[in-house]
Short mmCIF file of C-alpha atoms in Angstrom, two decimals:
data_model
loop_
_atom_site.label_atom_id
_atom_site.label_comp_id
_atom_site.label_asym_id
_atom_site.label_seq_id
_atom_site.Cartn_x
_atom_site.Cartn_y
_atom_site.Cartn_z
CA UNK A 1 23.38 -41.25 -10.34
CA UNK A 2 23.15 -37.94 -8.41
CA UNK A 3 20.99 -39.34 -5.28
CA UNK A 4 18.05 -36.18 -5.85
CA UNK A 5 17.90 -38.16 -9.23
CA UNK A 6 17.47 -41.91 -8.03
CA UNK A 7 13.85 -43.20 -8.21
CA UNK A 8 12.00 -43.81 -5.10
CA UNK A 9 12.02 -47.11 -4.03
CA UNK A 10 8.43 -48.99 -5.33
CA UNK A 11 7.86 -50.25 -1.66
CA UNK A 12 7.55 -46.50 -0.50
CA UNK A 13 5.78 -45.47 -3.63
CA UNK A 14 2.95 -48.06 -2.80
CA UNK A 15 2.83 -46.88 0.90
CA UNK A 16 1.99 -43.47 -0.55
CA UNK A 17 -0.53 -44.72 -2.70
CA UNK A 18 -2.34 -47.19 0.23
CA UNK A 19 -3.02 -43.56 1.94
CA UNK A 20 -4.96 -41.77 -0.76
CA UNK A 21 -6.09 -45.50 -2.78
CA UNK A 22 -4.84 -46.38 -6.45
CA UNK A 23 -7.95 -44.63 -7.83
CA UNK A 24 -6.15 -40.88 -6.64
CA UNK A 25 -2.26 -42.24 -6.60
CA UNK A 26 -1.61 -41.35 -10.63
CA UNK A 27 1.85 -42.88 -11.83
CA UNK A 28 1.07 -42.79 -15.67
CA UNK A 29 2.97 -40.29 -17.91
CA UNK A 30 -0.31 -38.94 -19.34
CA UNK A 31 -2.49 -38.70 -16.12
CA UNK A 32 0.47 -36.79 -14.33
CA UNK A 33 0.75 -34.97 -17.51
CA UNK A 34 -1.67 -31.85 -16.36
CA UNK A 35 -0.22 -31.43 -12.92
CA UNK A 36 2.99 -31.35 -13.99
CA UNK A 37 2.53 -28.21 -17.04
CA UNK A 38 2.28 -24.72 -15.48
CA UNK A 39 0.78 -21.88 -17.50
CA UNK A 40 3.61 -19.68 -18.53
CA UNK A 41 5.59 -23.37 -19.84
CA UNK A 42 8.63 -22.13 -17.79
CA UNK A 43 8.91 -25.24 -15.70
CA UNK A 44 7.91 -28.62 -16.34
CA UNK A 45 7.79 -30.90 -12.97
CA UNK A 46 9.44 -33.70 -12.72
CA UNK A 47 7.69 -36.69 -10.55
CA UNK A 48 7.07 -40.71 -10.02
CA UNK A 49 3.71 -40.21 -8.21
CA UNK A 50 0.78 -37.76 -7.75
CA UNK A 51 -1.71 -38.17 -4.65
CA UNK A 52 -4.73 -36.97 -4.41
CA UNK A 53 -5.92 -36.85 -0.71
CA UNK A 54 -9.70 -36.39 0.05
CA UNK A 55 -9.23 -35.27 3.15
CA UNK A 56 -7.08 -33.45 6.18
CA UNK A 57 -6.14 -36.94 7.44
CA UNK A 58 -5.09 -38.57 4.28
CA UNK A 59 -3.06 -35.23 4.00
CA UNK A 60 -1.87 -35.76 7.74
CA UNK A 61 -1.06 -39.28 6.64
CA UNK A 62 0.85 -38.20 3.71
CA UNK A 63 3.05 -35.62 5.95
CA UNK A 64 4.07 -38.55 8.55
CA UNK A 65 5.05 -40.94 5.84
CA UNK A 66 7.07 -38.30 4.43
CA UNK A 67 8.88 -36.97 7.01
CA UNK A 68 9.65 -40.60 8.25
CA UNK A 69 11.07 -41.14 5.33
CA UNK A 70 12.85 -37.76 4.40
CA UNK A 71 10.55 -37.74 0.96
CA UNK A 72 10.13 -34.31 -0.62
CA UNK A 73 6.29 -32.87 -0.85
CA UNK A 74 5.07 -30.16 -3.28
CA UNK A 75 1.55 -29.24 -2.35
CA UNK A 76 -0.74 -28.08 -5.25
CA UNK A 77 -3.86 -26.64 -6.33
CA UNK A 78 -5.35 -25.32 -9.48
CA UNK A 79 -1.91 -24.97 -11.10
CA UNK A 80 -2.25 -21.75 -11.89
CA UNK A 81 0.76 -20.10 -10.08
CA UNK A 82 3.13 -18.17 -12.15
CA UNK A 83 6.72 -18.52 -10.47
CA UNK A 84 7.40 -22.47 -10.12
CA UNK A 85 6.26 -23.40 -6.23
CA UNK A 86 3.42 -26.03 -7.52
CA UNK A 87 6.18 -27.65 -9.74
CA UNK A 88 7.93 -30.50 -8.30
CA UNK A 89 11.60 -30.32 -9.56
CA UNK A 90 13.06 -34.05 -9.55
CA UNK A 91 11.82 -37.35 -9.31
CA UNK A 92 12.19 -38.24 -5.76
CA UNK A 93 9.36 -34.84 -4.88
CA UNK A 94 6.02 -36.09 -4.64
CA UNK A 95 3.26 -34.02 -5.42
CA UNK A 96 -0.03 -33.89 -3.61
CA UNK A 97 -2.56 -32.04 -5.10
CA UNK A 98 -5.50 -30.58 -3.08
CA UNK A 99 -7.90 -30.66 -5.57
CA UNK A 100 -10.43 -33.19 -4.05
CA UNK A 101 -10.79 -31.27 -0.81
CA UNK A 102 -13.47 -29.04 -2.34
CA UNK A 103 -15.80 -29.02 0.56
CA UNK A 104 -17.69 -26.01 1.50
CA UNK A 105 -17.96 -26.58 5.47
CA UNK A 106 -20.05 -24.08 6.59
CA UNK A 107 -21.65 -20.24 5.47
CA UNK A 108 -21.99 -17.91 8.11
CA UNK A 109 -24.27 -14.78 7.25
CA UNK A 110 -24.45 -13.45 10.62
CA UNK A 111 -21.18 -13.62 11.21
CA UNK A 112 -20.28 -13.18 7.53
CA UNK A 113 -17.56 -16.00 7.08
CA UNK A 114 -17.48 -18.60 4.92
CA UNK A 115 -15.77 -21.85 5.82
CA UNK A 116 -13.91 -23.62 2.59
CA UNK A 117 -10.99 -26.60 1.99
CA UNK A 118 -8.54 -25.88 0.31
CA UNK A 119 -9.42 -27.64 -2.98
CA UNK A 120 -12.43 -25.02 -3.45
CA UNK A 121 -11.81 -22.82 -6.58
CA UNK A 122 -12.32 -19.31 -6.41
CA UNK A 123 -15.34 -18.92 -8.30
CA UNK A 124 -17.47 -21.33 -6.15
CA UNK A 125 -16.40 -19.92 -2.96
CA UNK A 126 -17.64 -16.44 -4.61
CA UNK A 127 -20.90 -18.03 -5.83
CA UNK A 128 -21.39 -19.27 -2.30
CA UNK A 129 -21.11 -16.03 -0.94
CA UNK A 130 -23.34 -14.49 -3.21
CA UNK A 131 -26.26 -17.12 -2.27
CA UNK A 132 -26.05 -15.65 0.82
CA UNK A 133 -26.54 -12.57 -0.07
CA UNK A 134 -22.79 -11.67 0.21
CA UNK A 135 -19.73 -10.91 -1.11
CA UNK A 136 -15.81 -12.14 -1.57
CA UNK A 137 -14.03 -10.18 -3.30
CA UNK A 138 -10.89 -12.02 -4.32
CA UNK A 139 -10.87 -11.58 -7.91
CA UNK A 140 -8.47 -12.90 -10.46
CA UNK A 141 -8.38 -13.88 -13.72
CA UNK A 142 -8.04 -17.68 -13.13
CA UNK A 143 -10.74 -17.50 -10.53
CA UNK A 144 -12.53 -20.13 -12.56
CA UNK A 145 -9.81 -22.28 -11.90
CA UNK A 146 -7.40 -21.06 -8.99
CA UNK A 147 -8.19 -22.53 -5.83
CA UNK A 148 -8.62 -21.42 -2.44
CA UNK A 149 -5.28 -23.04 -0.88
CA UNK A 150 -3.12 -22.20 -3.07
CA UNK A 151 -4.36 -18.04 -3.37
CA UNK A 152 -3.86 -18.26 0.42
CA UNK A 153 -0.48 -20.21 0.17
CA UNK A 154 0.56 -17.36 -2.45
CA UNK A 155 -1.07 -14.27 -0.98
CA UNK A 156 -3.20 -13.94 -3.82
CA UNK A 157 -3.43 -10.06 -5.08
CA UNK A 158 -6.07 -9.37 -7.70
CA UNK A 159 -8.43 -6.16 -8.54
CA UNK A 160 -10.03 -5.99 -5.66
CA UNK A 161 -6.84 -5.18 -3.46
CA UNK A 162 -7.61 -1.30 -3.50
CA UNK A 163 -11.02 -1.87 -1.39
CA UNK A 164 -10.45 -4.94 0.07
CA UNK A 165 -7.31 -5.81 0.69
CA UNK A 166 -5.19 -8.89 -0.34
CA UNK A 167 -5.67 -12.55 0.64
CA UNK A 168 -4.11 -12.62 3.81
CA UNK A 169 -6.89 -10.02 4.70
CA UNK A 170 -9.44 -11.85 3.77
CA UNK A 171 -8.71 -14.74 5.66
CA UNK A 172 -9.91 -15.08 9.73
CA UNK A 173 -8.66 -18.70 10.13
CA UNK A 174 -7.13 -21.94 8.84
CA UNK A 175 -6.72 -25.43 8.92
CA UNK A 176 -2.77 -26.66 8.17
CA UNK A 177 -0.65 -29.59 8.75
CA UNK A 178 2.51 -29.56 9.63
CA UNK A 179 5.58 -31.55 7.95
CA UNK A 180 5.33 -33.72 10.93
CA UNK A 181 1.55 -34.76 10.06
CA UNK A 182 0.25 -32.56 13.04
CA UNK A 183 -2.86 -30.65 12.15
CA UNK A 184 -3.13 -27.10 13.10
CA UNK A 185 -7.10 -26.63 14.26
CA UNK A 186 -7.18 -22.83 13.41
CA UNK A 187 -10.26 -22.22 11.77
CA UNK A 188 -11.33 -19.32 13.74
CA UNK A 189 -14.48 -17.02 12.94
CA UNK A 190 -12.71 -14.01 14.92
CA UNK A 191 -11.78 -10.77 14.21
CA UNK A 192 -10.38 -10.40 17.78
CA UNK A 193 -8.15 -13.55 18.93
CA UNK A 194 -5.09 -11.91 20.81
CA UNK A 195 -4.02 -15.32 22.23
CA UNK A 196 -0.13 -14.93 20.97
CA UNK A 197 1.07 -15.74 17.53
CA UNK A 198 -1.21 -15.75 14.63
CA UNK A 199 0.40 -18.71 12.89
CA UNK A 200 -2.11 -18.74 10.13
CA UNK A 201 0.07 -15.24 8.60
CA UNK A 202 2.80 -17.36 8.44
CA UNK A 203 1.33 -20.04 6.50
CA UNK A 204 -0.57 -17.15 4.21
CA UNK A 205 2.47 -16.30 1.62
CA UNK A 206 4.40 -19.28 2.75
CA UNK A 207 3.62 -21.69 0.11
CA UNK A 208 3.98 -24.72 1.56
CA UNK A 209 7.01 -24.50 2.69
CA UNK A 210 6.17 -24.59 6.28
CA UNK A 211 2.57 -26.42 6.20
CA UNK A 212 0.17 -27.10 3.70
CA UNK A 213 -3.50 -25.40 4.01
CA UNK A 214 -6.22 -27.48 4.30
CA UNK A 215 -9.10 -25.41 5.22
CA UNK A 216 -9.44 -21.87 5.76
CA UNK A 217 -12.43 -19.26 7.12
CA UNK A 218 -12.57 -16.41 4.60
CA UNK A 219 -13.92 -13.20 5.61
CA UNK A 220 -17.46 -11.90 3.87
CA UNK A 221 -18.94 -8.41 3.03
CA UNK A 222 -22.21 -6.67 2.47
CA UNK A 223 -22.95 -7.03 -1.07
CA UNK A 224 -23.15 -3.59 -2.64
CA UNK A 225 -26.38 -2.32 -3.63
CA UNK A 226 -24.87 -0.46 -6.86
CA UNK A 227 -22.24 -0.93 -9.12
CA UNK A 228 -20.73 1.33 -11.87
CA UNK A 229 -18.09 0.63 -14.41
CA UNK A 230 -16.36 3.44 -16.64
CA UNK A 231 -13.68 2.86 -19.09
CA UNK A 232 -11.90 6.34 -19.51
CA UNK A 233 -9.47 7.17 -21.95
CA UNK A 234 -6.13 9.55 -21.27
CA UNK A 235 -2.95 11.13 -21.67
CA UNK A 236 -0.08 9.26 -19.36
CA UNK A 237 0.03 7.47 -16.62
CA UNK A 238 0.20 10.66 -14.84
CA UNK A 239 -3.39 11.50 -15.80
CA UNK A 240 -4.22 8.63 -14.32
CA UNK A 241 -2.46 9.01 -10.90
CA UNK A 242 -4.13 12.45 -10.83
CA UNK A 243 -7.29 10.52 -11.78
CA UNK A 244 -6.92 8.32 -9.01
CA UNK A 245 -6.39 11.48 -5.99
CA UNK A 246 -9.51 12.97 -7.77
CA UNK A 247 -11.73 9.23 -7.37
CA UNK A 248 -10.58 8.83 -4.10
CA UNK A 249 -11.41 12.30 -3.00
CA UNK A 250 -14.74 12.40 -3.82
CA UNK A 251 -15.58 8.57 -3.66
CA UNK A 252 -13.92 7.50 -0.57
CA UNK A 253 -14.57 3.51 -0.38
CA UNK A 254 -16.84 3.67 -2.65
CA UNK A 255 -13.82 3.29 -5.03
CA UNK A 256 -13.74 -0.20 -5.28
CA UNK A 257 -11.20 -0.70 -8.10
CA UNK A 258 -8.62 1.03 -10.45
CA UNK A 259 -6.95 -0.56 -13.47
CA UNK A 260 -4.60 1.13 -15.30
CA UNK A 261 -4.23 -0.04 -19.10
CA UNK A 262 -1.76 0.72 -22.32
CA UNK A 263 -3.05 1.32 -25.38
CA UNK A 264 -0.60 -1.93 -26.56
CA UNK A 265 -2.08 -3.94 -24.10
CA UNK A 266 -5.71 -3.20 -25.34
CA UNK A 267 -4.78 -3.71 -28.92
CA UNK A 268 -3.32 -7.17 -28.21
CA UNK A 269 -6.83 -7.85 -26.22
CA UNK A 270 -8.53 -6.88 -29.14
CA UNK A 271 -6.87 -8.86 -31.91
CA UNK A 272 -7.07 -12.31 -29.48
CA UNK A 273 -9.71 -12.34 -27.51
CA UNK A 274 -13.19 -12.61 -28.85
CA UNK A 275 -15.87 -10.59 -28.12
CA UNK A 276 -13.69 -7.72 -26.97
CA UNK A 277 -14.71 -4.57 -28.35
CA UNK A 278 -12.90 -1.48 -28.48
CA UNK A 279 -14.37 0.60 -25.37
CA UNK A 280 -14.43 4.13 -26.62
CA UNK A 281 -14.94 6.13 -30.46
CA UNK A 282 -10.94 7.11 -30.72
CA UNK A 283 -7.96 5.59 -29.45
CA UNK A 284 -6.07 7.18 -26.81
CA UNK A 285 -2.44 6.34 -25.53
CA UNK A 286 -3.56 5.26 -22.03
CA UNK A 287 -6.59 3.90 -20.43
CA UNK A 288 -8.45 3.34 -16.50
CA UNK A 289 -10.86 0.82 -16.10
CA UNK A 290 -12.76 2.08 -12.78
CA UNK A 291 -15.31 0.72 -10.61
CA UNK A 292 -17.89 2.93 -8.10
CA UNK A 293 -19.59 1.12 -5.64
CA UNK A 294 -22.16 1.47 -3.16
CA UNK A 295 -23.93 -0.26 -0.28
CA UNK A 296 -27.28 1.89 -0.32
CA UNK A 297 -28.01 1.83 -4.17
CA UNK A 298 -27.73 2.03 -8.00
CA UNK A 299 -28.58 5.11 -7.97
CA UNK A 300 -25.89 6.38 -5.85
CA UNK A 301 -23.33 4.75 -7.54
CA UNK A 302 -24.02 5.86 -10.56
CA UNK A 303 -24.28 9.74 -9.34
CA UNK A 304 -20.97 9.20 -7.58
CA UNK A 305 -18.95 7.79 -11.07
CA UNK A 306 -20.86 10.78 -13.06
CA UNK A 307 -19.62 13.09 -10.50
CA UNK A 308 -15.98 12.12 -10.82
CA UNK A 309 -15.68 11.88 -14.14
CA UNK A 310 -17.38 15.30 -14.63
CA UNK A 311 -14.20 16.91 -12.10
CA UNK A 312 -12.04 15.03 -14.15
CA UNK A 313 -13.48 16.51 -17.53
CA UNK A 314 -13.85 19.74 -15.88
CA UNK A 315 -9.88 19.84 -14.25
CA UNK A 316 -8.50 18.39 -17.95
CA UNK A 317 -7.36 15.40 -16.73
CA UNK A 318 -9.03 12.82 -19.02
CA UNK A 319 -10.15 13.00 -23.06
CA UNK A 320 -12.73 10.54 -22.91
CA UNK A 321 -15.13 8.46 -21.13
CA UNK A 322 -17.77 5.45 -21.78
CA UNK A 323 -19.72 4.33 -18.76
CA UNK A 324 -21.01 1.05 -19.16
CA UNK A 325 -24.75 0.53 -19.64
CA UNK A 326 -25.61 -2.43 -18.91
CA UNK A 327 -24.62 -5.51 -16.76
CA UNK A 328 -23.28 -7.13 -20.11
CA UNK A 329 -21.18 -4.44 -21.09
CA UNK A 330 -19.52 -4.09 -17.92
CA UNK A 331 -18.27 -7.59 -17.77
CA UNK A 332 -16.99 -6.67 -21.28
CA UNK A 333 -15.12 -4.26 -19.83
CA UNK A 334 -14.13 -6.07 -16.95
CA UNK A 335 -13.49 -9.68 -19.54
CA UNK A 336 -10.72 -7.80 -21.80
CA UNK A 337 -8.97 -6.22 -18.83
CA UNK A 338 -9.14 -9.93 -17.41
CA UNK A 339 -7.73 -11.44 -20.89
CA UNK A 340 -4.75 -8.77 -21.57
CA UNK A 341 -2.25 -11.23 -19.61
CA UNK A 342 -2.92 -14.15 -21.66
CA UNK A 343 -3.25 -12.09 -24.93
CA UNK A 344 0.36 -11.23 -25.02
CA UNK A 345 0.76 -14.78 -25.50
CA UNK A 346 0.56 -15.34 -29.30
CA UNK A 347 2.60 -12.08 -29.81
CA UNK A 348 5.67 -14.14 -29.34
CA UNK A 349 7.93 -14.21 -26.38
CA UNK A 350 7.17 -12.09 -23.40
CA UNK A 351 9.40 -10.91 -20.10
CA UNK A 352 7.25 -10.26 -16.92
CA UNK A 353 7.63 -8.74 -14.24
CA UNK A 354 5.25 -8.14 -11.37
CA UNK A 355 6.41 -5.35 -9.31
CA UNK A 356 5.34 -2.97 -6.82
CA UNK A 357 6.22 0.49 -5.81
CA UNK A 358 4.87 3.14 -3.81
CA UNK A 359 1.73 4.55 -6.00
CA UNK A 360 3.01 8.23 -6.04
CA UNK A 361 5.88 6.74 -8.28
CA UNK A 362 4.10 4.70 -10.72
CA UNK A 363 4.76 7.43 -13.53
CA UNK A 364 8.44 7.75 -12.88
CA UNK A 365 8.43 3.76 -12.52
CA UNK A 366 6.71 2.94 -15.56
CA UNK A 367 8.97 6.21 -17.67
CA UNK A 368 12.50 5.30 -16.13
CA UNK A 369 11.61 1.28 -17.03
CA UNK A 370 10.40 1.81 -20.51
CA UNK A 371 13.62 4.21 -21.47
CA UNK A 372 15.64 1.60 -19.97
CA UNK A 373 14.18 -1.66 -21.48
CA UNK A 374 14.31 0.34 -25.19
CA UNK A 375 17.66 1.41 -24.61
CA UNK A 376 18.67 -2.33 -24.17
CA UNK A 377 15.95 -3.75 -26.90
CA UNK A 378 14.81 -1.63 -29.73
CA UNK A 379 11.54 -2.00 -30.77
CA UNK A 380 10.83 -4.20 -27.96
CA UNK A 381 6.91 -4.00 -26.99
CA UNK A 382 6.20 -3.11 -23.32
CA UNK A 383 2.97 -3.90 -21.97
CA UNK A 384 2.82 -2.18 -18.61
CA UNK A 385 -0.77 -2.92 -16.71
CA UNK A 386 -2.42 -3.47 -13.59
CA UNK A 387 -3.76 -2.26 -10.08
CA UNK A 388 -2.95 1.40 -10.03
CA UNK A 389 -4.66 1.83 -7.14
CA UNK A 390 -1.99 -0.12 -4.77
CA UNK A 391 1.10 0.52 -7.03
CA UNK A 392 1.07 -2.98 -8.58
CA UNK A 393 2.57 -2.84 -11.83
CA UNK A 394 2.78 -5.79 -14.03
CA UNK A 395 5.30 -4.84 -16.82
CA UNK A 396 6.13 -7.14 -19.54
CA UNK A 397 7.79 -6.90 -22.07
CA UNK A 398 7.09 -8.42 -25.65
CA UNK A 399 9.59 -9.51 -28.00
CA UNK A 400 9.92 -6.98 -31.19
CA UNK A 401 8.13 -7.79 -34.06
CA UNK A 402 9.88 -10.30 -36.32
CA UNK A 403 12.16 -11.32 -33.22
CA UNK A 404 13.90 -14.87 -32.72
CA UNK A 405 11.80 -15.53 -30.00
CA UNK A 406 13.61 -17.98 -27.77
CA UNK A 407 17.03 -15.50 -28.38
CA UNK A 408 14.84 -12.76 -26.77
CA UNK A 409 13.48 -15.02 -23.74
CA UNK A 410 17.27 -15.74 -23.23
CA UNK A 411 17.66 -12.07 -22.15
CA UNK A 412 14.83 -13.14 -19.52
CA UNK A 413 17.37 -12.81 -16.37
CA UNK A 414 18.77 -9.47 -18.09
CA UNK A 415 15.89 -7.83 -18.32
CA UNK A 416 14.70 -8.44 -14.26
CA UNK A 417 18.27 -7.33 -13.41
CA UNK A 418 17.76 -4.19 -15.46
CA UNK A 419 13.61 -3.41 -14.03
CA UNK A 420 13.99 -4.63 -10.67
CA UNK A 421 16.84 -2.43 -10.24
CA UNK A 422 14.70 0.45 -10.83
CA UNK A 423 12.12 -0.65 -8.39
CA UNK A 424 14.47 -1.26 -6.00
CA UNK A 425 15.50 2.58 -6.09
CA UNK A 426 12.07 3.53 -5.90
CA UNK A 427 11.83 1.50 -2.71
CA UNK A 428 9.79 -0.78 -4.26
CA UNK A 429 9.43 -4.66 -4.40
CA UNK A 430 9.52 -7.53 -7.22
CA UNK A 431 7.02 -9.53 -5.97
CA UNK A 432 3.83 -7.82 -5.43
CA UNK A 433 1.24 -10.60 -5.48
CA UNK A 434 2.83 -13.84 -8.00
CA UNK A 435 4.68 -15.21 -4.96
CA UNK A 436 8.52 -16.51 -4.83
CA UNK A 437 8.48 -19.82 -5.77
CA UNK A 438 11.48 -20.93 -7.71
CA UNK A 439 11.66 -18.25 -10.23
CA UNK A 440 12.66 -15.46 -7.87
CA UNK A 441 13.85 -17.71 -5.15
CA UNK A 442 17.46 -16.60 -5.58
CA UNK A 443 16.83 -12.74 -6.10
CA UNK A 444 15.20 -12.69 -2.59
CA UNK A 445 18.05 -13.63 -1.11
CA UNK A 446 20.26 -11.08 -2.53
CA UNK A 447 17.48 -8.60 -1.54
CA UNK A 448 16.40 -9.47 1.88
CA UNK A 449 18.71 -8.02 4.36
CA UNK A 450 20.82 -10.22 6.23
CA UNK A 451 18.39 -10.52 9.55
CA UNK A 452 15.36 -11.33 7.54
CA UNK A 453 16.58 -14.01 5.14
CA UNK A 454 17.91 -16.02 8.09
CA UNK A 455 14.89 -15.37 10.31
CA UNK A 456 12.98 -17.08 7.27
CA UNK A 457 15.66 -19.75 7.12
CA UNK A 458 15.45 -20.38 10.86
CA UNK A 459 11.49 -20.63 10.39
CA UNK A 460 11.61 -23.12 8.06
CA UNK A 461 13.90 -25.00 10.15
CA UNK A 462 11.91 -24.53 13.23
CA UNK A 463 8.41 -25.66 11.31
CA UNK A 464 9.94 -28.41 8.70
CA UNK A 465 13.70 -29.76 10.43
CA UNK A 466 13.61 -32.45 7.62
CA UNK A 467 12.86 -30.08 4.68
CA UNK A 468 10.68 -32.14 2.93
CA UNK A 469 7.83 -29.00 2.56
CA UNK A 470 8.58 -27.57 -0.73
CA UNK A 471 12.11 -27.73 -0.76
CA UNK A 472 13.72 -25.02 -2.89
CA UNK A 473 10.82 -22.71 -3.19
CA UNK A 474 10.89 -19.32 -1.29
CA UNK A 475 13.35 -20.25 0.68
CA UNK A 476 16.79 -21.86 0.37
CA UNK A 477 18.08 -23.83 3.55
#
């Protein structure tokens, strides 16, 4: 038996499971069962023990035993990652998930940071802002059950990049141990902390390969007073770029998000998700969904939206427009852009890709791609969506009507080759905010140049000599 095969031995196992108590050590088939299924089914994990640590010193515990051992760790959270790093890959990995360290320590409105384990999901520790009377604005479409670890341990993206940046700026501080079991005491409430290396950035993206996130101090904002949606109908996906110059010239910050959408990807929405509507009286080819904020009132918000969308009208550069009128029908708005991943889902197999490349090349991007991918697959169904506003581009591809769907997924590998070549021209990356993990582990070594890739290999050396942190995620040593 190939030794990352062999069982670990039952003494060990039990050791694990003293740490964390039999009540949060799960060994049954059925009760590993939902930590083990990731939502795109690409990878099923493979393990003879989940933990379930309550706190920093039953993970510190954990760490020791492992290191003193030389047993593999995969550190988890709500599951929700879409590239492999929360799946353990053999039997001898143990996984500890983070779930049950789901403390909110401490809410600072003065200061405005809030002070969350790693176990918190994303939705609470936005609630918890709000009831005091502020905001964080790390938005995703799992927020209801992503968790705080692991969107810092993946760099979590989202909507809300364009105004607020992504997670590693929303984060001040954290709490991590270390594959040794030492605990990292970062959780700092300051924006100015020049005292050398700011570990905590390389834990933010890393995850888990060098430490595993405990706790972390998340940055807060003013609540704004106003808040406008518009869903606007166009031409291309140059429209919308020229859309986007226009927003940002006359609404500064107060553009606080821009989504651009296909028609395809709105029609799938619409025939899976319930309650979506479609947003405007004819159909157009393309589609923004755009967001006008403002920290003084409604009614500034509102005149700010009308005023862009009148230059728009005026300049040619969009057909239609519906602003939303209440509350209700913005979060309709805002619920079918949210659903239009997970509504390519019962069209049959789908390629993704989440890419990046500098926004002034989104048209050519999203052009040279499609003419590419329908060169290679006729009739192949490209659903091409996302965060205009920082050149984030999630393109996937659906299988053609009719198609053998598991001999189209086989062209999975094919297909990146072919679109991340393209980015790659357009100086552009193919990761923009889903992490490494073990899907693109490989292609970031053939990417990276030769100094970087074995800086990060001599980092994970330096922080985990035993590589027992995630091993074969990210990073190949």
């Amino acid at each position: 038996m190939n030794e990352i095969d062999a069982a670990l031995p039952e003494a060990l196992l039990a050791r694990f499971a003293a740490i964390v108590g039999d009540a949060n050590a799960l060994r049954a088939p059925d009760m590993m069962a939902p930590y083990l299924h990731e939502p795109r089914d690409l990878y099923t994990g493979q393990t003879a023990l989940v933990l379930r640590p309550g706190s920093v010193e039953e993970v510190s515990a954990i760490l020791r035993l492992a290191n003193e051992t030389g047993t593999a760790i995969v550190p988890q959270g709500g599951n929700t990652g879409l590239v492999g790093a929360q799946s353990p890959r053999f039997k001898r990995e143990v996984l500890v998930n983070l779930s049950r360290l789901d403390r909110i320590r401490d809410v600072d409105p003065v200061g405005r940071t809030l002070t969350v384990e790693a176990g918190v999901v994303l939705k609470r520790a936005q609630e918890a802002a709000d009831d005091a009377g502020l905001l964080f604005p790390l938005s995703l479409g799992s927020e209801g059950s992503c968790q705080i670890g692991g969107n810092l341990s993946s760099n979590a993206g989202g909507t809300g990049v364009l105004a607020y940046g992504n997670a590693r700026e929303l984060c001040l501080g954290v709490e991590a141990v270390l594959a040794s079991g030492e605990v990292i005491h970062g959780l700092r409430r300051l924006k100015k902390d020049n005292r050398g290396y700011d570990l905590r950035h390389l834990f933010i993206g890393g995850e888990g390969t060098l430490g595993i996130i405990t706790a972390a101090v998340l940055k807060l904002f003013p609540k704004p007073a106003g808040r406008e949606v518009a869903y606007v109908g166009l031409a291309s996906p140059a429209a919308a770029l020229d859309l986007l110059k226009l927003a940002e010239r006359q609404a500064g910050q107060q553009l606080t998000a821009f989504e651009l959408i296909p028609r395809i990807g709105l029609d799938f929405t619409l025939r899976h998700t319930q309650g979506a509507r479609d947003p405007l009286e004819s159909q157009h080819p393309w589609y923004v969904l755009m967001e006008v904020s403002s920290g003084r009132s409604q009614e500034e918000a509102a005149a700010t939206l009308e005023d862009v969308l009148t230059a728009a009208f005026e300049a040619e550069i969009v057909a239609d427009a519906a602003i939303a009128q209440s509350l209700a029908q913005a979060e309709n708005f805002w619920m079918m852009r949210e659903e239009m991943s997970w509504a390519q889902k019962p069209e049959g197999g789908s390629i993704k890709h989440d890419v990046a490349v500098p926004v002034a090349r989104v048209p050519d991007f999203i052009a040279a791609a499609d003419a590419a991918v329908l060169d290679a697959i006729p009739g192949a169904r490209i659903v091409a969506f996302g965060h205009l506003g920082d050149g984030n581009i999630h393109y996937n591809i659906s299988q053609p009507v009719g198609a053998d769907a598991d001999a189209f997924l086989a062209r999975w590998h094919e297909m990146n080759d072919l679109v991340h070549g393209i980015v790659a021209e357009m100086d552009g990356t193919f990761s923009a905010e889903h992490g490494i993990g073990q899907l693109k582990r490989d292609e970031l070594a053939r990417t990276k140049a030769g100094a970087e890739i074995e800086l990060m290999r001599r980092l994970k050396t330096a922080f985990d000599p035993n590589n027992i942190l995630n091993p074969g995620k990210l990073v190949q040593v």
